[in-house]
mmCIF file of C-alpha atoms in Angstrom:
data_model
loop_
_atom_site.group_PDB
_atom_site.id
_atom_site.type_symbol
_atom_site.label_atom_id
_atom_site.label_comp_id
_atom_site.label_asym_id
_atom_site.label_seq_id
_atom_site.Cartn_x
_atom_site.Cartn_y
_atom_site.Cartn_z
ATOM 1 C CA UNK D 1 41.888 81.833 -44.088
ATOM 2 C CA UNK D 2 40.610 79.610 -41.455
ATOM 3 C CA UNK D 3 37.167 77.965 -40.544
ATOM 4 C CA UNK D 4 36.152 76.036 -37.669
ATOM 5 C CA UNK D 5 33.041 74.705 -37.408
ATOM 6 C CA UNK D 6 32.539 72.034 -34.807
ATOM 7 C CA UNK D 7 29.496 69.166 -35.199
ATOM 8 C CA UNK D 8 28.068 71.205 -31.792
ATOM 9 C CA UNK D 9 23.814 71.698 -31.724
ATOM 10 C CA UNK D 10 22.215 73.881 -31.086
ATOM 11 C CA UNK D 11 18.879 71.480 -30.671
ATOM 12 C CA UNK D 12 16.038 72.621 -31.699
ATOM 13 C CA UNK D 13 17.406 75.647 -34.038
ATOM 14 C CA UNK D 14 19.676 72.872 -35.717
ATOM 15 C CA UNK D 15 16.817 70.679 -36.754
ATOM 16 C CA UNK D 16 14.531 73.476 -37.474
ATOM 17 C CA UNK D 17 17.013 74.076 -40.593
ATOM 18 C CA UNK D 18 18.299 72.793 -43.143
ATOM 19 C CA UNK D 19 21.087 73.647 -43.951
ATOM 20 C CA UNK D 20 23.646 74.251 -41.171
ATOM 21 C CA UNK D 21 23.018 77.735 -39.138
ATOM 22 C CA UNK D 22 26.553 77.581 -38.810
ATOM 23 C CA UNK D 23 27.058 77.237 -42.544
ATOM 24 C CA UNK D 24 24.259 80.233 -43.359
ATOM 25 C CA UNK D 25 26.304 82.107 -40.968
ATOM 26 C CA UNK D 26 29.512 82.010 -43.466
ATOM 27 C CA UNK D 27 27.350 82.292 -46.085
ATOM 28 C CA UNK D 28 25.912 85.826 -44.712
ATOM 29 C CA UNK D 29 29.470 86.782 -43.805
ATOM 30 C CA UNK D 30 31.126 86.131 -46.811
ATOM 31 C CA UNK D 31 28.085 87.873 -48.998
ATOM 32 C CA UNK D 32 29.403 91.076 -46.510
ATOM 33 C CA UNK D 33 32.729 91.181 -47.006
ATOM 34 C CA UNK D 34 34.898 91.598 -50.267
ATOM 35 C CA UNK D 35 38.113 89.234 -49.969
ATOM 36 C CA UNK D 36 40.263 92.687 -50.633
ATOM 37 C CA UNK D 37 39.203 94.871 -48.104
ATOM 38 C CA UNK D 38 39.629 95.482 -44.651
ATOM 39 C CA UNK D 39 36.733 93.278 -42.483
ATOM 40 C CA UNK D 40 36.173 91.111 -39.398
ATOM 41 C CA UNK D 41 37.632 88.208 -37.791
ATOM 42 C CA UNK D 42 34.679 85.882 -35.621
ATOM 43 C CA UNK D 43 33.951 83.602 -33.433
ATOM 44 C CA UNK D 44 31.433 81.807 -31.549
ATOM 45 C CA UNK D 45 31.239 79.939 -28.439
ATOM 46 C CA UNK D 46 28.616 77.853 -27.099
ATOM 47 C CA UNK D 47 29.364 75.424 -23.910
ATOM 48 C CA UNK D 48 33.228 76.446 -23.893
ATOM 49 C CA UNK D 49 34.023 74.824 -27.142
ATOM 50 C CA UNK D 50 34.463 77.180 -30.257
ATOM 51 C CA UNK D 51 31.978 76.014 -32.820
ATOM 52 C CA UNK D 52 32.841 78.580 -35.751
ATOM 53 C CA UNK D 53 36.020 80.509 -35.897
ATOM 54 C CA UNK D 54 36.989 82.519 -39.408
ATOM 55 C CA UNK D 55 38.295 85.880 -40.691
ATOM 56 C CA UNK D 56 36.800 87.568 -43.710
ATOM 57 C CA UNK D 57 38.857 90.344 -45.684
ATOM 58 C CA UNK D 58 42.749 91.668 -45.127
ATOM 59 C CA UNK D 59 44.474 93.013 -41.948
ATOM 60 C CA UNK D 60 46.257 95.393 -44.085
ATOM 61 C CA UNK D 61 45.747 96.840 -47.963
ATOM 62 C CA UNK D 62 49.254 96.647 -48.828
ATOM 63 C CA UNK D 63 50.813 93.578 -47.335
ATOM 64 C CA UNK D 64 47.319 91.911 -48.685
ATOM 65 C CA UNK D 65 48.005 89.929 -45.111
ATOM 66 C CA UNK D 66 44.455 87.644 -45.022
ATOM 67 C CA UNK D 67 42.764 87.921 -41.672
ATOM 68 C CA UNK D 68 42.006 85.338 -39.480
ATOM 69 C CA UNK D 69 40.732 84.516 -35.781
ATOM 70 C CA UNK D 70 44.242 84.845 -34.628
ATOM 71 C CA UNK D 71 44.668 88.133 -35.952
ATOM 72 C CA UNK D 72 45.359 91.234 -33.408
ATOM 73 C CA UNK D 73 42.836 93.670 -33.298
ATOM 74 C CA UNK D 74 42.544 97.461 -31.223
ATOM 75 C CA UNK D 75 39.532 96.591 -29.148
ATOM 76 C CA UNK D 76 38.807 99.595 -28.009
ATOM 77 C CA UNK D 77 35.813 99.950 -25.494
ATOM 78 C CA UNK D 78 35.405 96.162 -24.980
ATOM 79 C CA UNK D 79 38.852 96.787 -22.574
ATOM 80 C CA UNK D 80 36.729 97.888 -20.092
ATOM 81 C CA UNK D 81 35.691 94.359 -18.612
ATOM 82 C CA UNK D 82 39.578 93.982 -18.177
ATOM 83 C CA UNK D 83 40.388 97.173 -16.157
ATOM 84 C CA UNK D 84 37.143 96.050 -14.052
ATOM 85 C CA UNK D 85 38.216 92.606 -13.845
ATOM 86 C CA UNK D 86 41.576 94.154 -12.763
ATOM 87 C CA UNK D 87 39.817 95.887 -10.082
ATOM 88 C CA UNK D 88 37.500 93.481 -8.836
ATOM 89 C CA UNK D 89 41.144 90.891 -8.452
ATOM 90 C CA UNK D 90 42.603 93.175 -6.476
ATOM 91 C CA UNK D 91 39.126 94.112 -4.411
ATOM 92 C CA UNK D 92 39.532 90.143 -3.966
ATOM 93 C CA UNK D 93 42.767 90.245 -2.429
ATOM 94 C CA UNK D 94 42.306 92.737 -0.185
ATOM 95 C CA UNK D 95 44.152 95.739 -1.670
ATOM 96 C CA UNK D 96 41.027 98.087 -2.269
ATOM 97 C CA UNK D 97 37.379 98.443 -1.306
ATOM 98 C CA UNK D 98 35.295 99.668 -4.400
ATOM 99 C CA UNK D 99 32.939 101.274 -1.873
ATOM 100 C CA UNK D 100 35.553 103.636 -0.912
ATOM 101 C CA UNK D 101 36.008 107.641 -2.213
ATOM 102 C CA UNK D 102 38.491 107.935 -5.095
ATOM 103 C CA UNK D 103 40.141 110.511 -2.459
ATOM 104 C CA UNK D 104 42.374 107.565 -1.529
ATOM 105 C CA UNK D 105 43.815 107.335 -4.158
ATOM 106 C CA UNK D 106 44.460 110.901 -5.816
ATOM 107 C CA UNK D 107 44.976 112.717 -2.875
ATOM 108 C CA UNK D 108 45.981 116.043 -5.242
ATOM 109 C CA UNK D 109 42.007 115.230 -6.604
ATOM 110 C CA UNK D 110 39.740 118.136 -6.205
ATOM 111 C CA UNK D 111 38.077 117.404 -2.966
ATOM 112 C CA UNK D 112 34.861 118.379 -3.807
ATOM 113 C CA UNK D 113 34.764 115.783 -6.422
ATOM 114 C CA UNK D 114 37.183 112.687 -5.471
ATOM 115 C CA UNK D 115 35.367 112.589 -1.640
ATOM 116 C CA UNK D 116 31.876 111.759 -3.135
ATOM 117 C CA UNK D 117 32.993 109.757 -5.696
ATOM 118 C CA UNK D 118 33.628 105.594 -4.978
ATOM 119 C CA UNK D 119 35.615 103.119 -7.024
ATOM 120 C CA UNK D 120 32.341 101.305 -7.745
ATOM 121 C CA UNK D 121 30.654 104.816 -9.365
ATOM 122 C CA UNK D 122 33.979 104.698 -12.077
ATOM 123 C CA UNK D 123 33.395 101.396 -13.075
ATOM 124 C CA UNK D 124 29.494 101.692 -13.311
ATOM 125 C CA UNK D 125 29.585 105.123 -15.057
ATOM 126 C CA UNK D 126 27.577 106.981 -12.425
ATOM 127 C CA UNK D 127 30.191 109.064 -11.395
ATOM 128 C CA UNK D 128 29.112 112.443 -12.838
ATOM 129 C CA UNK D 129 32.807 113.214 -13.183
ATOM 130 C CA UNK D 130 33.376 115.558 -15.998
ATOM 131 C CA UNK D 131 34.900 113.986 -19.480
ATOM 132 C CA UNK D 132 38.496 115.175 -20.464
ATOM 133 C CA UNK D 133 37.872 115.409 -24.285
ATOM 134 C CA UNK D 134 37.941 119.255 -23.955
ATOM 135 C CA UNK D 135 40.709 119.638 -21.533
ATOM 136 C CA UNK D 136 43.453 117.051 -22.658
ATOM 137 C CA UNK D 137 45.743 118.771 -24.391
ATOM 138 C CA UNK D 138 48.141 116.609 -27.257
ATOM 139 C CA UNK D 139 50.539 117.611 -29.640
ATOM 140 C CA UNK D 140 49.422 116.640 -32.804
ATOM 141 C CA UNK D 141 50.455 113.352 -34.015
ATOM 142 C CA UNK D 142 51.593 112.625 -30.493
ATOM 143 C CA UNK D 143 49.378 109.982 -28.601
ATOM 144 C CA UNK D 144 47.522 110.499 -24.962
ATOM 145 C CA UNK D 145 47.667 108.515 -21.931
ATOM 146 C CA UNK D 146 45.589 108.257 -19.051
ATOM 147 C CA UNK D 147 47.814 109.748 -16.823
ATOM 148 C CA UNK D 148 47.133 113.445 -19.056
ATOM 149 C CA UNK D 149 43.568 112.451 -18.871
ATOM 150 C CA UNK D 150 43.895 112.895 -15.197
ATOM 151 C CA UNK D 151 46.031 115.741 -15.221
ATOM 152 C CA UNK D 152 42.936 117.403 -16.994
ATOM 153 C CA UNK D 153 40.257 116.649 -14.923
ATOM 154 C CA UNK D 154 42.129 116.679 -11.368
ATOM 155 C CA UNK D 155 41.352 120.441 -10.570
ATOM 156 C CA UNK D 156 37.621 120.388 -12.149
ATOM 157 C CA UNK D 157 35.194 121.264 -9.298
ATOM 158 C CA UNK D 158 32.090 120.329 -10.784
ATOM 159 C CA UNK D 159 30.126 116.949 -11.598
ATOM 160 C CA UNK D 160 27.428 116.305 -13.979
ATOM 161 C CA UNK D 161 25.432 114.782 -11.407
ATOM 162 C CA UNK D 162 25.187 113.476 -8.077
ATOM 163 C CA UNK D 163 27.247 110.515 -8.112
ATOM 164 C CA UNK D 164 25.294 107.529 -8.056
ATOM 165 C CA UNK D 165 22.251 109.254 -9.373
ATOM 166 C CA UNK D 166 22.470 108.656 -12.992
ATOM 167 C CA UNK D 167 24.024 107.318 -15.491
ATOM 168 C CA UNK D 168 26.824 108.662 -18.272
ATOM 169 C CA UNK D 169 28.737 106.536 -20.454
ATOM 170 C CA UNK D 170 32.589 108.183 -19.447
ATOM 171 C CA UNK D 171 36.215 106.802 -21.254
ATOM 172 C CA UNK D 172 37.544 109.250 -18.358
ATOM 173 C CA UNK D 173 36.447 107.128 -15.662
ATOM 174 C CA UNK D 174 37.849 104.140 -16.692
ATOM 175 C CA UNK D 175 41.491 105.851 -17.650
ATOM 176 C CA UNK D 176 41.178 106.421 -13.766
ATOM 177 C CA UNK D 177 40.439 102.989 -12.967
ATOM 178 C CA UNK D 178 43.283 101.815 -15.076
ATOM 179 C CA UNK D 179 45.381 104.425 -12.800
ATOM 180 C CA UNK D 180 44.456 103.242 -9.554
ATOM 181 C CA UNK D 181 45.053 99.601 -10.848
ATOM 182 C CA UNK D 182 48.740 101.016 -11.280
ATOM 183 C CA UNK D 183 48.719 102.773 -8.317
ATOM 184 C CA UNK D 184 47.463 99.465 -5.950
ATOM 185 C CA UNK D 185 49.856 96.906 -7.993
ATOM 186 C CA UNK D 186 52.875 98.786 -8.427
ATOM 187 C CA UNK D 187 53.187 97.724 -12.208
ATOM 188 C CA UNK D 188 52.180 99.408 -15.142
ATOM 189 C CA UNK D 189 48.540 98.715 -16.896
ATOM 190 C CA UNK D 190 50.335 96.765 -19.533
ATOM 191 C CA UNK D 191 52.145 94.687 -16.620
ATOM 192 C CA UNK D 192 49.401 94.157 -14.409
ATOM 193 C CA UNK D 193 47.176 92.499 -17.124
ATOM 194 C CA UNK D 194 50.009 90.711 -18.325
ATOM 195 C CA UNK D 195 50.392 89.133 -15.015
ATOM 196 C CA UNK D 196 46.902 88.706 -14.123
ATOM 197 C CA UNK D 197 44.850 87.945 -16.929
ATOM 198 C CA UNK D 198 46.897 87.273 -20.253
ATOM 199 C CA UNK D 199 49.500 85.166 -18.975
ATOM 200 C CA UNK D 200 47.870 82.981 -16.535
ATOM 201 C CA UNK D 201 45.476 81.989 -19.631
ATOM 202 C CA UNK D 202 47.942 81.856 -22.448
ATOM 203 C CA UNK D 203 46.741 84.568 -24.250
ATOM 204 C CA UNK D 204 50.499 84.984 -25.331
ATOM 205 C CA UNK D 205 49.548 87.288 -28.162
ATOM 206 C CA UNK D 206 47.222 90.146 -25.898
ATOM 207 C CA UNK D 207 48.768 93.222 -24.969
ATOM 208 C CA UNK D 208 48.074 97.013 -24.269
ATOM 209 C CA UNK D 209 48.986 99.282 -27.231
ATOM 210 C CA UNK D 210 52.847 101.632 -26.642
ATOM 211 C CA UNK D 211 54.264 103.094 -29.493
ATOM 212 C CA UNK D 212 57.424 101.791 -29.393
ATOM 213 C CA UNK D 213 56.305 98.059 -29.053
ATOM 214 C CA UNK D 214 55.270 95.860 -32.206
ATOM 215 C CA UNK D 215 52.295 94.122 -32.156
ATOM 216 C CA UNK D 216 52.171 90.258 -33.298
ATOM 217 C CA UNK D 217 49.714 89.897 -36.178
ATOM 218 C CA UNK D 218 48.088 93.310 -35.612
ATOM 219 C CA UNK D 219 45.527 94.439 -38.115
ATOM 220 C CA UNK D 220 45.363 97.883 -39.445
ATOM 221 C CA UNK D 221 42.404 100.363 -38.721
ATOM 222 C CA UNK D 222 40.814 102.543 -41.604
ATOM 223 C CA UNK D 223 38.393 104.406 -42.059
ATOM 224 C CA UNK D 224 36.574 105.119 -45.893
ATOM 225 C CA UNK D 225 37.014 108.403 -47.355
ATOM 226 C CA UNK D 226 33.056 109.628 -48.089
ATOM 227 C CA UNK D 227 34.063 111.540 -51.323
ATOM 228 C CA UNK D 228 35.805 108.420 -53.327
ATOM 229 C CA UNK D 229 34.762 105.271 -51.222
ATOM 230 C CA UNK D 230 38.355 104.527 -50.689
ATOM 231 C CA UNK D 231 39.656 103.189 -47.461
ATOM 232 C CA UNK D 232 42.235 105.135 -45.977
ATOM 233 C CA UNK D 233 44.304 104.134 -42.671
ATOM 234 C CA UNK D 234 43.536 105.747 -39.916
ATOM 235 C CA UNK D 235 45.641 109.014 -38.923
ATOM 236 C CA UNK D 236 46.594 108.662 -35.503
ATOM 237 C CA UNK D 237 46.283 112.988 -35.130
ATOM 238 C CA UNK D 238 43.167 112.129 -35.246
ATOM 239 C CA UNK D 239 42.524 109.614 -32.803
ATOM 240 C CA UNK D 240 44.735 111.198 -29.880
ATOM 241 C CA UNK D 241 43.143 108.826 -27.363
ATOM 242 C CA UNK D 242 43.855 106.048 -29.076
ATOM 243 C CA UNK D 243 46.425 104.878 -26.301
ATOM 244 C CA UNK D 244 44.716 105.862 -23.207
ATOM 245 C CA UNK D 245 45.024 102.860 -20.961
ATOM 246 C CA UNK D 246 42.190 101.607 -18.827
ATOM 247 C CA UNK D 247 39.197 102.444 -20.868
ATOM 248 C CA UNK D 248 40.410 101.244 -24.498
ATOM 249 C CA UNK D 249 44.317 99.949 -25.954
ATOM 250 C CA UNK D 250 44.490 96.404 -25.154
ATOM 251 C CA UNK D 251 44.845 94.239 -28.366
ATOM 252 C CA UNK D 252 43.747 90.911 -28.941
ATOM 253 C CA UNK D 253 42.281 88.562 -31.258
ATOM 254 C CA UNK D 254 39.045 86.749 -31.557
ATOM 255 C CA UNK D 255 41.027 83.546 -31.045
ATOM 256 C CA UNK D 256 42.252 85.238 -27.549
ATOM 257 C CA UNK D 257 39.062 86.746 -26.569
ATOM 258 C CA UNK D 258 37.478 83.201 -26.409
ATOM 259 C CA UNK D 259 40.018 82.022 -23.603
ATOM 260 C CA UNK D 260 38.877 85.633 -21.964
ATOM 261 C CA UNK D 261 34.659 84.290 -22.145
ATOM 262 C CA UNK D 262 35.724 80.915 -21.086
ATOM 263 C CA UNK D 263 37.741 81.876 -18.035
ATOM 264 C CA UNK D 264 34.728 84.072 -16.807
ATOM 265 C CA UNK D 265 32.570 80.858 -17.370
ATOM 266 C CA UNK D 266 34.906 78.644 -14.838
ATOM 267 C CA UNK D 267 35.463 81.437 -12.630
ATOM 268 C CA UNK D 268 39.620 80.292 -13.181
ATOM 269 C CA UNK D 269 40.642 83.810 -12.344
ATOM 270 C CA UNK D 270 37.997 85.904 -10.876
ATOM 271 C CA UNK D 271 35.213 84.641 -8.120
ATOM 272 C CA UNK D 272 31.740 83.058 -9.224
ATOM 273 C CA UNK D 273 30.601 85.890 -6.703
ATOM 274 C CA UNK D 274 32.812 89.125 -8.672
ATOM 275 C CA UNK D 275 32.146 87.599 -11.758
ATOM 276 C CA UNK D 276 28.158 87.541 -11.375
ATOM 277 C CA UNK D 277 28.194 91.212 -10.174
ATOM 278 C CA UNK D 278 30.057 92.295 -13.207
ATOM 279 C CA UNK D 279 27.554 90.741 -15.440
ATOM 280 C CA UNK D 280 24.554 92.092 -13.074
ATOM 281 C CA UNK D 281 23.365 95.526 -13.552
ATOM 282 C CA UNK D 282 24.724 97.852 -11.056
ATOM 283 C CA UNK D 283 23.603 101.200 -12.225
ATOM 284 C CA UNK D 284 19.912 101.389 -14.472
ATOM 285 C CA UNK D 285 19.786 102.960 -17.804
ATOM 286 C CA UNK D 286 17.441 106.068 -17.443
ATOM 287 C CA UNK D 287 14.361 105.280 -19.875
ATOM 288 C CA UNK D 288 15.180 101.460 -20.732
ATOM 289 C CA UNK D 289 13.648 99.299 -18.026
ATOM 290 C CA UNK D 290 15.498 96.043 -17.477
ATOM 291 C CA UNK D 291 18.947 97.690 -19.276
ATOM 292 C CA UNK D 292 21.860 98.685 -17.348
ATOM 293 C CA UNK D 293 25.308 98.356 -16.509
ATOM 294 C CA UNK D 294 27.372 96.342 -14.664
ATOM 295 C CA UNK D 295 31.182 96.464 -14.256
ATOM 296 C CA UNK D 296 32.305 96.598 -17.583
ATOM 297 C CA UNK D 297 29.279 95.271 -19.811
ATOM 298 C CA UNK D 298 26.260 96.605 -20.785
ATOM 299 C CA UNK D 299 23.005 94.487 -19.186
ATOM 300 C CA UNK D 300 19.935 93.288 -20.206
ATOM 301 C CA UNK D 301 17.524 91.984 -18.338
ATOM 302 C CA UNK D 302 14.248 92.153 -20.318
ATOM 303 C CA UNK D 303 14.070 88.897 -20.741
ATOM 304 C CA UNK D 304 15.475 85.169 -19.396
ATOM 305 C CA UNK D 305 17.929 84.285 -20.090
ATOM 306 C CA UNK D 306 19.776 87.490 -19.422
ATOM 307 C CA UNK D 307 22.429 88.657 -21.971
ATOM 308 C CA UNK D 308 25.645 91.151 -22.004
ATOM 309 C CA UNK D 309 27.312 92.741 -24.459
ATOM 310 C CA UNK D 310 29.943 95.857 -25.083
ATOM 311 C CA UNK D 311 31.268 97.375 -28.236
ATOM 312 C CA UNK D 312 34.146 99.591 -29.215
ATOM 313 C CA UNK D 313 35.594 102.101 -31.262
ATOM 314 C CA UNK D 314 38.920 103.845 -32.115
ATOM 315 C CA UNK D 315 41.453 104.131 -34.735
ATOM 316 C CA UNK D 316 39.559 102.605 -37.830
ATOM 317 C CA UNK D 317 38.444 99.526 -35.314
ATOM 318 C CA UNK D 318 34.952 98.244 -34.593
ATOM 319 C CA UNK D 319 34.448 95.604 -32.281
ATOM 320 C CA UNK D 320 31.259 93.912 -30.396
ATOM 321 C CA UNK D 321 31.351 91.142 -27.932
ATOM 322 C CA UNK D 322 27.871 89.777 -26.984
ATOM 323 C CA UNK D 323 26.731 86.805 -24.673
ATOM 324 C CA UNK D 324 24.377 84.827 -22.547
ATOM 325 C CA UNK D 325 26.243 83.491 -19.806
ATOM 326 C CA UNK D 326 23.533 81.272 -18.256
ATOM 327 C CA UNK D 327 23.629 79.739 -22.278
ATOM 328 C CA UNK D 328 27.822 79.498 -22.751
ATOM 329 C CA UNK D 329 26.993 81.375 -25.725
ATOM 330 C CA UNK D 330 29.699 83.817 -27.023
ATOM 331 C CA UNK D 331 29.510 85.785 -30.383
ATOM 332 C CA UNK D 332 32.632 88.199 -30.953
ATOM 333 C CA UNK D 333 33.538 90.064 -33.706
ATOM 334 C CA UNK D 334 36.619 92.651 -34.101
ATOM 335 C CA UNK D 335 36.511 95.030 -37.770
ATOM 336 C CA UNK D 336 39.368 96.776 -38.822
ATOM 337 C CA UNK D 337 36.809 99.556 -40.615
ATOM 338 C CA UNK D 338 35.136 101.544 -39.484
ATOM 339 C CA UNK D 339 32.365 101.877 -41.454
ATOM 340 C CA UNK D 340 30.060 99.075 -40.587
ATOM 341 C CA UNK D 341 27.464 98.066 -38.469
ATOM 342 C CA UNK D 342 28.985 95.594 -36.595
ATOM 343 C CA UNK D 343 25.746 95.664 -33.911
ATOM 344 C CA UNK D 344 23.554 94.263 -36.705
ATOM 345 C CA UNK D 345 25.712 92.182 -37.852
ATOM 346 C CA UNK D 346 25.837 90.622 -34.491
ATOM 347 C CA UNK D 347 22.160 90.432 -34.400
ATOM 348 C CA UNK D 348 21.981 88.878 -37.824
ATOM 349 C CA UNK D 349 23.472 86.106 -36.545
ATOM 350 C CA UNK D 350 21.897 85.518 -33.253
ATOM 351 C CA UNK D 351 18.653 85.487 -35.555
ATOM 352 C CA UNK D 352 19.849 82.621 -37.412
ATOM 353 C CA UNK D 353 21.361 80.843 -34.444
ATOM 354 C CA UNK D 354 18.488 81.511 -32.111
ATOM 355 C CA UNK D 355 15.872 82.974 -34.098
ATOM 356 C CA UNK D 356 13.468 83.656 -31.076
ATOM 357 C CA UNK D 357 16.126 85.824 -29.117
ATOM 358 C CA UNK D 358 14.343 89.387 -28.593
ATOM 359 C CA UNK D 359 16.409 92.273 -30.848
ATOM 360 C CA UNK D 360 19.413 94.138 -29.076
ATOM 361 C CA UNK D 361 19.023 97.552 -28.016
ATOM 362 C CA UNK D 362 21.662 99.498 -29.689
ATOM 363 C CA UNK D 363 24.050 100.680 -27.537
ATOM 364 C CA UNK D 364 24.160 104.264 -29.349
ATOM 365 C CA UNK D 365 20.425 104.329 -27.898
ATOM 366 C CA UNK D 366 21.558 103.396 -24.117
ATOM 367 C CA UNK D 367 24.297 105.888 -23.772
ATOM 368 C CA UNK D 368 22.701 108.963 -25.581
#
């Protein structure tokens, strides 16, 4: 087991304490997690150096394998700032216009749906394009991919809403997204990011989930059995989208994710201009004034300075990344259960490392 923690202030809350926040942080952490079960890997950020770095628990229950910030995690959800990223690069380069109707680029797209609906309504979920869970058909035991998610949804004539009306939090549009990024490139999702983002910044470890490739250092998902308390891995029959590309399967680690924030910080990849849209709200949460989302994170505006954050889900896997960009503060944490909450957690610790910051909305409450 590892643990980093740099002689980095945080002024004010520093001297206000004690004891080191960083040290009650690994305190609170390690009163959380047993050293025999599955649990989290961590880090923090705070003006692009990594102040605290650790892993608490095992990647897997019978290898007893200890995990640690460089540990590969399924991060679900928190994917989608890629596939947006993705989009916005090529947007940059001239291959696309996000403004423009889907219709472009899946001309066998029911008309009446891929005409109204822009590039820029996928990645800000106000497409009103109707979710595939009910329509995807998988074998069982067999995995999906997003190119069945839009074979399910292609013929569909209706929408929820009018696009750009509302908001719905959708996987489906972002397995699109992922699409189109194969269809402008020419390279698979896996390649494309591999080109793009996780090579140019050594993230040598990051990839996007295939069953027939083996993951460095990858942690196992589970998920605890409500009748005994055991943990059990998680059955892939019962996660069929576990591989759908685009709006969840990259894996990466904590240690990874870091050279992810810090690249959006220095704009090394992406424009200052793309990169503050992303992290803008672009469509407003219905009922939580200040809240919305941008191009891959959730937004909150309530108060200065602003702060993003996603989570995800899938496979036995929690994982939450939350920031304030204007602050170079990073706090991201990847589980390998699935039965904690890894929002609180989160908050926990932004309370002892700033403990004026206002209380996350949970992200349950903004896409309900």
């Amino acid at each position: 087991m590892r643990l980093i923690i740099l002689a980095v202030l945080f002024s004010s809350t520093f001297n206000a304490i004690g004891q080191s926040p960083l040290k009650l942080v690994d305190q609170l952490l390690d009163s959380i997690f047993s050293k025999d079960q599955p649990g989290i890997a961590v880090a923090i950020v705070k003006d692009g150096k990594t102040i605290f770095s650790n892993g608490y628990g095992i990647a897997n229950i019978i290898t007893k394998t200890k995990l640690t910030p460089a540990t590969n995690f399924n991060i679900a959800s928190i994917t989608k700032q890629f596939t947006a990223a993705g989009i916005l690069y090529l947007q940059e380069k001239g291959f696309l216009d996000i403004n423009r109707p889907i219709s472009q680029y899946f001309p066998d797209m029911n008309k009446h749906v891929s005409e109204k609906v822009t590039l820029k309504h996928l990645l800000t979920h106000s497409s009103g394009i109707i979710d595939h869970y009910d329509f995807v058909k998988v074998e069982k035991g067999k995995h999906g991919y997003a190119r069945q998610v839009y074979d399910a949804i292609k013929d569909k004539d209706s929408l929820y809403f009018t696009p750009g009306s509302s908001l719905r939090y959708s996987n489906t549009v972002y397995c699109l997204a992922g699409l189109i990024i194969e269809k402008i490139s020419g390279k698979t999702y896996n390649a494309f990011m591999h080109q793009t983002f996780f090579s140019p910044l050594k993230m040598k470890h990051s990839t996007v989930w295939n069953e027939n490739e083996k993951i460095y250092k990858a942690a196992t998902g589970y998920d605890r059995d409500s009748a005994t308390g055991q943990f059990i891995k998680s059955q892939a029959e019962e996660h069929v989208f576990f591989s759908t590309e685009g709006d969840g399967a990259i894996y990466t680690s904590v240690e990874e994710y870091v050279k992810w924030f810090n690249s959006l910080q220095q704009a090394s990849i992406l424009n200052k201009e793309n990169i503050s849209l992303a992290r803008s709200i672009q469509n407003k949460i219905p009922r939580h004034n200040g809240m919305g989302y941008g191009y891959g994170w959730f937004v909150n505006n309530r108060q200065q300075p602003a702060y993003i954050y996603h989570s995800g889900g899938n496979g036995g896997f929690r994982t939450y990344s939350f920031s304030i960009p204007a602050l170079d503060y990073l706090v991201v944490i990847f589980a390998n259960r699935s039965d904690i909450n890894i929002e609180n957690i989160v908050m926990q610790i932004n309370q002892i490392l700033f403990p004026k910051l206002p209380a996350l909305v949970p992200i349950e409450q903004l896409t309900s």
